[in-house]
Tab-separated table of C-alpha atoms in Angstrom:
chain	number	residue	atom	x	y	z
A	1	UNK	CA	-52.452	43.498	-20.013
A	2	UNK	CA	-53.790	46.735	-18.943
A	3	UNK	CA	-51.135	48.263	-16.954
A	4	UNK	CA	-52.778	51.198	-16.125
A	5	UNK	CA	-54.552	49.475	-13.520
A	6	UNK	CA	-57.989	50.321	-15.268
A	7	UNK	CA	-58.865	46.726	-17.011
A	8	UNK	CA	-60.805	44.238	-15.405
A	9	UNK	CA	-57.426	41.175	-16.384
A	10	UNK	CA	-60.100	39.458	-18.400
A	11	UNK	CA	-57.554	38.326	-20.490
A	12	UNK	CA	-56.154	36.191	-17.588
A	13	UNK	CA	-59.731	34.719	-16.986
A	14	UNK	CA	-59.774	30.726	-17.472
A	15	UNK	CA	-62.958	31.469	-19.601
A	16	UNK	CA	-63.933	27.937	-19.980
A	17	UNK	CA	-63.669	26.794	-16.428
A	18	UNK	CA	-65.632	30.098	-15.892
A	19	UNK	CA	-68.775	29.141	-18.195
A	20	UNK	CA	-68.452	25.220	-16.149
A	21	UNK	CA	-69.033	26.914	-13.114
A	22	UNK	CA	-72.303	29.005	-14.167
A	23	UNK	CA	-73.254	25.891	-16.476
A	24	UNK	CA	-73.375	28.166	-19.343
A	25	UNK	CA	-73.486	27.031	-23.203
A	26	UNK	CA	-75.456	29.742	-24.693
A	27	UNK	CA	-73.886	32.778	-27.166
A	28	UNK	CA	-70.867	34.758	-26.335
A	29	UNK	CA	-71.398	37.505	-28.642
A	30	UNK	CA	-71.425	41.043	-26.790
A	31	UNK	CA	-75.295	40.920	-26.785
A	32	UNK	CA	-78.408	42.420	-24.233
A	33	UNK	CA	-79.788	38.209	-24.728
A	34	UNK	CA	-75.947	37.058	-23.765
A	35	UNK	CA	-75.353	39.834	-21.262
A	36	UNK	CA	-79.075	38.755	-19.374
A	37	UNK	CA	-78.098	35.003	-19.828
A	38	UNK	CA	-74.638	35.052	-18.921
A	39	UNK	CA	-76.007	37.388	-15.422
A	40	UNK	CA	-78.518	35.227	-14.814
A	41	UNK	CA	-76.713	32.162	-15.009
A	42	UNK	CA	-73.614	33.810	-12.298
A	43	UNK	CA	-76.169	34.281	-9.947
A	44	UNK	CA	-78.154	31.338	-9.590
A	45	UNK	CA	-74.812	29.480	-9.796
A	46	UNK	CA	-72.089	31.301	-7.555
A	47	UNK	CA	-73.629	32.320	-3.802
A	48	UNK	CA	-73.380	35.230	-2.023
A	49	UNK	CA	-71.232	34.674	1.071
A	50	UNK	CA	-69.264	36.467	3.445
A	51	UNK	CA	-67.627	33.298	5.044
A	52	UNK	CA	-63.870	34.830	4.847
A	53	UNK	CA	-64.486	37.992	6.573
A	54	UNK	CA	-67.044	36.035	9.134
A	55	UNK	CA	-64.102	33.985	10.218
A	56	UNK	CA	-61.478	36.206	10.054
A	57	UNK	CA	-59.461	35.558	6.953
A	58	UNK	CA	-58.479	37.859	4.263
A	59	UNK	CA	-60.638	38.558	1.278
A	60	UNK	CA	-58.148	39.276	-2.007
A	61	UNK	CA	-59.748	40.581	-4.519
A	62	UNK	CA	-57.054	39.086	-7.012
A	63	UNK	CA	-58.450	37.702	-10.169
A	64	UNK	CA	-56.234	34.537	-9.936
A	65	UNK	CA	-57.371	33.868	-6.192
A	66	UNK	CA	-61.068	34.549	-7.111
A	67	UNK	CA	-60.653	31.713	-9.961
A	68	UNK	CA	-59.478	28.999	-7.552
A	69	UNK	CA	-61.582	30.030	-4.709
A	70	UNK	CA	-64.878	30.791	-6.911
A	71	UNK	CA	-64.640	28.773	-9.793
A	72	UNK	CA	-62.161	25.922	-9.497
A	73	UNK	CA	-63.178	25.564	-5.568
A	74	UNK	CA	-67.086	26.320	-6.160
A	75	UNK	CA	-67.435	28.969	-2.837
A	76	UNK	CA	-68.847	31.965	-3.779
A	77	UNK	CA	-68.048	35.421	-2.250
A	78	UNK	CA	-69.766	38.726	-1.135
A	79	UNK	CA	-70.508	42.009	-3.676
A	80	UNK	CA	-66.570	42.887	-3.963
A	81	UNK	CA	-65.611	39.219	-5.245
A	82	UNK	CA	-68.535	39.080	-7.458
A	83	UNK	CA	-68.003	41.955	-9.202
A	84	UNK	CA	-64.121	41.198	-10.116
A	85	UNK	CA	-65.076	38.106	-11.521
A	86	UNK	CA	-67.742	39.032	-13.648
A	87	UNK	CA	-66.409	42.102	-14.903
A	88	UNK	CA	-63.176	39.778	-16.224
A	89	UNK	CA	-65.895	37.603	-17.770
A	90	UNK	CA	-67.674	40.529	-19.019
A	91	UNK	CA	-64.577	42.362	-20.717
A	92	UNK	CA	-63.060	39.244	-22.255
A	93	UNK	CA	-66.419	38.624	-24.292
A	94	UNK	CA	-66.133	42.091	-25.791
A	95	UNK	CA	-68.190	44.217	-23.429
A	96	UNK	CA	-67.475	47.585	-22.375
A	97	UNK	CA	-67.144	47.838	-18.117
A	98	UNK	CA	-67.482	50.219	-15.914
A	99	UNK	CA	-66.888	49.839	-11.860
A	100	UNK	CA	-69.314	51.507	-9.789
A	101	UNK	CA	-70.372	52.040	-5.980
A	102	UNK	CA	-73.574	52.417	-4.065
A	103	UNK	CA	-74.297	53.832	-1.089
A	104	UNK	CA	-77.212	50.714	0.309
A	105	UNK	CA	-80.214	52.191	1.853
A	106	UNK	CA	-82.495	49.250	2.127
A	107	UNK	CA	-85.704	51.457	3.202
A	108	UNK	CA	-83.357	54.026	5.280
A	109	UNK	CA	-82.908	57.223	4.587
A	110	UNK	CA	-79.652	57.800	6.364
A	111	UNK	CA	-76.218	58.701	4.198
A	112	UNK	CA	-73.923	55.661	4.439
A	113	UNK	CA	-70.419	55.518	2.996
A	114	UNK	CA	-70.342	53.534	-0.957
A	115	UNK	CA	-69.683	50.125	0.191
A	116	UNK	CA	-71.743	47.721	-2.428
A	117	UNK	CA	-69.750	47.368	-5.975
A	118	UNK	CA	-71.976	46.925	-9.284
A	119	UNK	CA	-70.936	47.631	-12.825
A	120	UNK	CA	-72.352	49.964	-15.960
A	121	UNK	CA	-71.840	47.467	-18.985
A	122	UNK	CA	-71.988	49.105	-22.450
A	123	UNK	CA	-73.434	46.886	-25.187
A	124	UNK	CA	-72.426	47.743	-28.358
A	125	UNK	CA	-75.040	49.186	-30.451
A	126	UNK	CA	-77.961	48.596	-27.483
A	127	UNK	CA	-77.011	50.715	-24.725
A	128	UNK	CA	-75.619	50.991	-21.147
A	129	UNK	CA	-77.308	48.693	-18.507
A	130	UNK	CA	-76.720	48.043	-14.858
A	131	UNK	CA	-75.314	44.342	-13.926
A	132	UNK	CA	-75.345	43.665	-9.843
A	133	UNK	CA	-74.456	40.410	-9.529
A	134	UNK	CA	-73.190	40.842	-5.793
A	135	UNK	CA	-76.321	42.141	-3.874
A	136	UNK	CA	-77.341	38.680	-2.720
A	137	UNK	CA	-81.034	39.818	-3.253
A	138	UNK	CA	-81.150	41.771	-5.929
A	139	UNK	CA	-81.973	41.867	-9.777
A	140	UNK	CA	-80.562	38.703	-11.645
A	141	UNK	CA	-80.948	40.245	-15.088
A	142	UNK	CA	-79.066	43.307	-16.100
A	143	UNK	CA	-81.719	46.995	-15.981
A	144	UNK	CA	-81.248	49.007	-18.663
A	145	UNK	CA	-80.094	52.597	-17.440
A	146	UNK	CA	-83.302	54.699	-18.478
A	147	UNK	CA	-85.704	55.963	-15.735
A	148	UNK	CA	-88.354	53.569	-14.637
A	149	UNK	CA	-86.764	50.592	-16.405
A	150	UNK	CA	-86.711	47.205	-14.858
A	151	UNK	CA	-87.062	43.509	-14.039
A	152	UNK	CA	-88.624	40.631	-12.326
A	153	UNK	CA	-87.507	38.165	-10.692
A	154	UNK	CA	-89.360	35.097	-7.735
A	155	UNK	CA	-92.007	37.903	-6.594
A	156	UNK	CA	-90.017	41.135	-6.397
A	157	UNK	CA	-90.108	43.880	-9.370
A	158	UNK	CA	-86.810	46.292	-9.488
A	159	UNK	CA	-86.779	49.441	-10.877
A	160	UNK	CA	-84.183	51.968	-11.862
A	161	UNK	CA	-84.896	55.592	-11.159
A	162	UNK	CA	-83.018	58.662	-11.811
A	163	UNK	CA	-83.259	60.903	-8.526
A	164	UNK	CA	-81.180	63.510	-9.943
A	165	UNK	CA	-78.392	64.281	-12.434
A	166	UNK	CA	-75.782	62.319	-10.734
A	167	UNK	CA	-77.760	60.050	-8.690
A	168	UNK	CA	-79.634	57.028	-9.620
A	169	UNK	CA	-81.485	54.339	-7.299
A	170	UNK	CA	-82.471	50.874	-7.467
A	171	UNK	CA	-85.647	49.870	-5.758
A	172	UNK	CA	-87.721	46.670	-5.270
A	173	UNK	CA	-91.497	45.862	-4.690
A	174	UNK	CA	-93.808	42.863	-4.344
A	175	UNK	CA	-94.801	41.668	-8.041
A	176	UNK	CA	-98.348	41.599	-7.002
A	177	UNK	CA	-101.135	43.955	-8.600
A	178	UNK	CA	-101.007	46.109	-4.658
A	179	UNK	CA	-97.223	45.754	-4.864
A	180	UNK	CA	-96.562	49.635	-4.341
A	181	UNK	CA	-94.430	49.537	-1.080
A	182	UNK	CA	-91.540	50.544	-3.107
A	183	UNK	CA	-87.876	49.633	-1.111
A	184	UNK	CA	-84.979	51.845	-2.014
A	185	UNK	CA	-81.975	49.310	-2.112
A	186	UNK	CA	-79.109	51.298	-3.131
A	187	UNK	CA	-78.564	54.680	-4.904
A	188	UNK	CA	-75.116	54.955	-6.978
A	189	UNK	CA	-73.617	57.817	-9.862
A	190	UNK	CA	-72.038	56.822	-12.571
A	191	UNK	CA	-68.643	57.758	-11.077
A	192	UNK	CA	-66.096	54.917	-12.189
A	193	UNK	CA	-64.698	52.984	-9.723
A	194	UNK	CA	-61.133	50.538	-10.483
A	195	UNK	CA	-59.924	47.718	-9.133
A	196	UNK	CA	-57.825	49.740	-7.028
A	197	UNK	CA	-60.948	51.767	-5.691
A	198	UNK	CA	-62.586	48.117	-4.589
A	199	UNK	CA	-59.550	46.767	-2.514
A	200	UNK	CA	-59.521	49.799	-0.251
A	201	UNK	CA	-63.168	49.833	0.395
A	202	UNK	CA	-63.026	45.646	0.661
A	203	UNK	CA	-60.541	46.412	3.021
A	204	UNK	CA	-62.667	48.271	5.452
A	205	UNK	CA	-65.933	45.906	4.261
A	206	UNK	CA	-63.997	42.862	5.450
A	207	UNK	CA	-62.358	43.844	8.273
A	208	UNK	CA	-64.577	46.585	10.494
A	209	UNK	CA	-66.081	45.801	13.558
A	210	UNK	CA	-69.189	47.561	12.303
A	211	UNK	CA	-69.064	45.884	9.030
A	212	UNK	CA	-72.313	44.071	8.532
A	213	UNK	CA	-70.307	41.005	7.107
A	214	UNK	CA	-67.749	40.748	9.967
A	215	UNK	CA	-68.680	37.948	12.627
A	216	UNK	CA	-71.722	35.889	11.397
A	217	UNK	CA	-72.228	34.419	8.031
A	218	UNK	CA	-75.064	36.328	5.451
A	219	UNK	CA	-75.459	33.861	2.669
A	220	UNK	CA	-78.059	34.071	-0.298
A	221	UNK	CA	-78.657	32.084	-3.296
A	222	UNK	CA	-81.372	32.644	-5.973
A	223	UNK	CA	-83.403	29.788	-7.485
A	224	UNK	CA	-85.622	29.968	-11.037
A	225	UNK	CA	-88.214	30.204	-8.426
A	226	UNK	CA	-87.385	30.778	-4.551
A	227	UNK	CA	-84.619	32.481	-2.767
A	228	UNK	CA	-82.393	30.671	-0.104
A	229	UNK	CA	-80.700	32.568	2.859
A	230	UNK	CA	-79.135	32.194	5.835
A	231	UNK	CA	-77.718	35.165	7.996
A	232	UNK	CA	-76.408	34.066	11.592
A	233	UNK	CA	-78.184	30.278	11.936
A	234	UNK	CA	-81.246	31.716	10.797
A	235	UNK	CA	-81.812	29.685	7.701
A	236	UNK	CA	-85.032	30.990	5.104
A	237	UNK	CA	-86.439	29.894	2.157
A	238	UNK	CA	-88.579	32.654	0.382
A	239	UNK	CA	-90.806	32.267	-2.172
A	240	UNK	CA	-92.585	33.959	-5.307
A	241	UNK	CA	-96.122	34.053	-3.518
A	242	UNK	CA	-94.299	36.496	-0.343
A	243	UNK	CA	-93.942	32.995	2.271
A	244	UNK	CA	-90.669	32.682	3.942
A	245	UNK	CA	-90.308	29.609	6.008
A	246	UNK	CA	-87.392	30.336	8.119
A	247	UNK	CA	-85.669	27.687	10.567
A	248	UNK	CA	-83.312	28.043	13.673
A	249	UNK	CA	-80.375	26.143	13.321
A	250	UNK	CA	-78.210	24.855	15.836
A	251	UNK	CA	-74.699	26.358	15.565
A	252	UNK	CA	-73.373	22.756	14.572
A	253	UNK	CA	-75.784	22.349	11.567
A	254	UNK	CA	-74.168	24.842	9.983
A	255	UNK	CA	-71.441	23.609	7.971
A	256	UNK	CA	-74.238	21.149	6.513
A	257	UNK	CA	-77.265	23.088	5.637
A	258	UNK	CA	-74.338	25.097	3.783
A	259	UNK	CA	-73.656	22.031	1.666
A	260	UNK	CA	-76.538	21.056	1.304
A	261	UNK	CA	-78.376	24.049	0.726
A	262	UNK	CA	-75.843	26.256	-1.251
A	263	UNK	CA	-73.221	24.181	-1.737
A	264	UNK	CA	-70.370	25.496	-0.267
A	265	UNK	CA	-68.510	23.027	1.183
A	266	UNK	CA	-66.118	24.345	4.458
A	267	UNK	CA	-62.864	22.402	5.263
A	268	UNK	CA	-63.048	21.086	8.626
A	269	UNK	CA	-60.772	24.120	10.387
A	270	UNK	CA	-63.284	26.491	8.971
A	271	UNK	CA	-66.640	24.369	9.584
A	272	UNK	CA	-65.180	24.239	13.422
A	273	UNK	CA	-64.138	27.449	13.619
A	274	UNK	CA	-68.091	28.802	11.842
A	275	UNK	CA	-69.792	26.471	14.617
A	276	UNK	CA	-68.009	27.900	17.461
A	277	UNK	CA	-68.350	32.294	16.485
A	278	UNK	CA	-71.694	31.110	16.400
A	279	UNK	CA	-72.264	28.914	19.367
């Protein structure tokens, strides 16, 4: 155990139940090929969702409360949650992992406080690479950090550049042969950030009246090829080509098209509760 409050408590990670949940079966060496199959797999398995703080409840960031509720109880969790989990996952395999925070920007240019968690995961012997499993519509595969490196993934490109010496940014574009309307998403430094670091700012994330994540559900969930969403009762389906086909839901379809659509399954308190903060 890591007492100095720096480690990530993978030791504590059920690793098994862990690799169930992402349907993993592939290499566990401390690889690039494991590190982009083991990120890819989290994030077309576990959902983005801000369904605590949307009704209310607390959001621990505990790695024994993140097991039951994200593994053994199949939810998922916003970038906070994410982050903890794969970052135990992460340094039990042998990687080297490093907490960081982003300011998001998505296309604005004002300053906003470092609210989004991400990691810098050393790979022994092939570099440092960015890992954002918690962005809800961001890069599935891990970018190595060099300038203008970066990934694909259902129709948008990402890219890492370096805006200064401190400051880096992650941006996105279509992945079409005109797709130069470049999106900054977040800019970060490579400042480390602890466990202790995320429960203050979770604090504030979870709880805020301004939070962004406080009072209607945002949940994403990447495919192999299309992108689910669903932020208020707007529910969207976006595709490689650019089509989204989006769909107003009534308040009490809800609870379903969560089931049924990312599978998280509410219990009835919390499916009544949902229905009426959005009704």
């Amino acid at each position: 155990m890591d007492h100095t409050g720096r480690g990530w408590d993978g030791e504590t990670l059920d690793l098994a139940a862990y690799l169930r949940r992402i349907s993993y079966e592939g290499d566990l060496a401390p690889t690039v090929r494991t590190l982009r199959a083991l990120q890819r797999a989290h994030a077309e398995a576990i959902p983005f969702e801000n369904l605590e703080a949307a009704l209310g409840h607390p959001v621990p960031l505990d790695l024994g409360t993140l097991q039951d509720k994200m593994v053994r109880g199949e939810r998922g969790g916003y970038c906070y949650e994410h982050t903890r989990l794969f970052a135990a996952a992460l340094e039990r395999l042998g990687f080297g992992v490093t907490g960081l925070a982003s300011r998001v920007r998505m296309g604005s240019d004002k300053l906003r406080a470092a609210t989004h968690a991400l990691l810098l995961v050393e790979v022994p012997g092939e570099g440092r690479w960015i890992c954002d499993v918690g962005f809800g519509e961001g890069a599935t595969e891990p970018i190595e950090l060099v300038h203008g490196a970066g990934s694909t993934r259902n129709g948008r490109r990402f890219r890492l550049e370096r805006l200064t010496a401190q400051e880096w940014v992650l941006r996105s574009a279509p992945d079409t042969p005109a797709g130069d309307d470049w999106l900054d998403l977040h800019a970060f430094t490579l400042d480390p950030r602890y466990p202790a670091d995320y429960v203050v700012i979770n604090h504030y994330i979870s709880t805020h009246p301004n939070s962004p994540f406080v009072g209607r559900p945002v949940v994403r969930l990447p495919g192999p090829e299309v992108l689910y969403g669903l932020t208020g009762t707007a529910l969207t389906v976006r595709r490689p080509d650019g089509t989204v086909e989006e769909r107003l839901l009534e308040p009490a379809e809800v609870p379903k098209a969560l089931e049924d659509v990312f599978g998280i399954r509410l219990g009835p308190a919390d499916a009544a509760a949902l229905t009426a903060n959005l009704t």
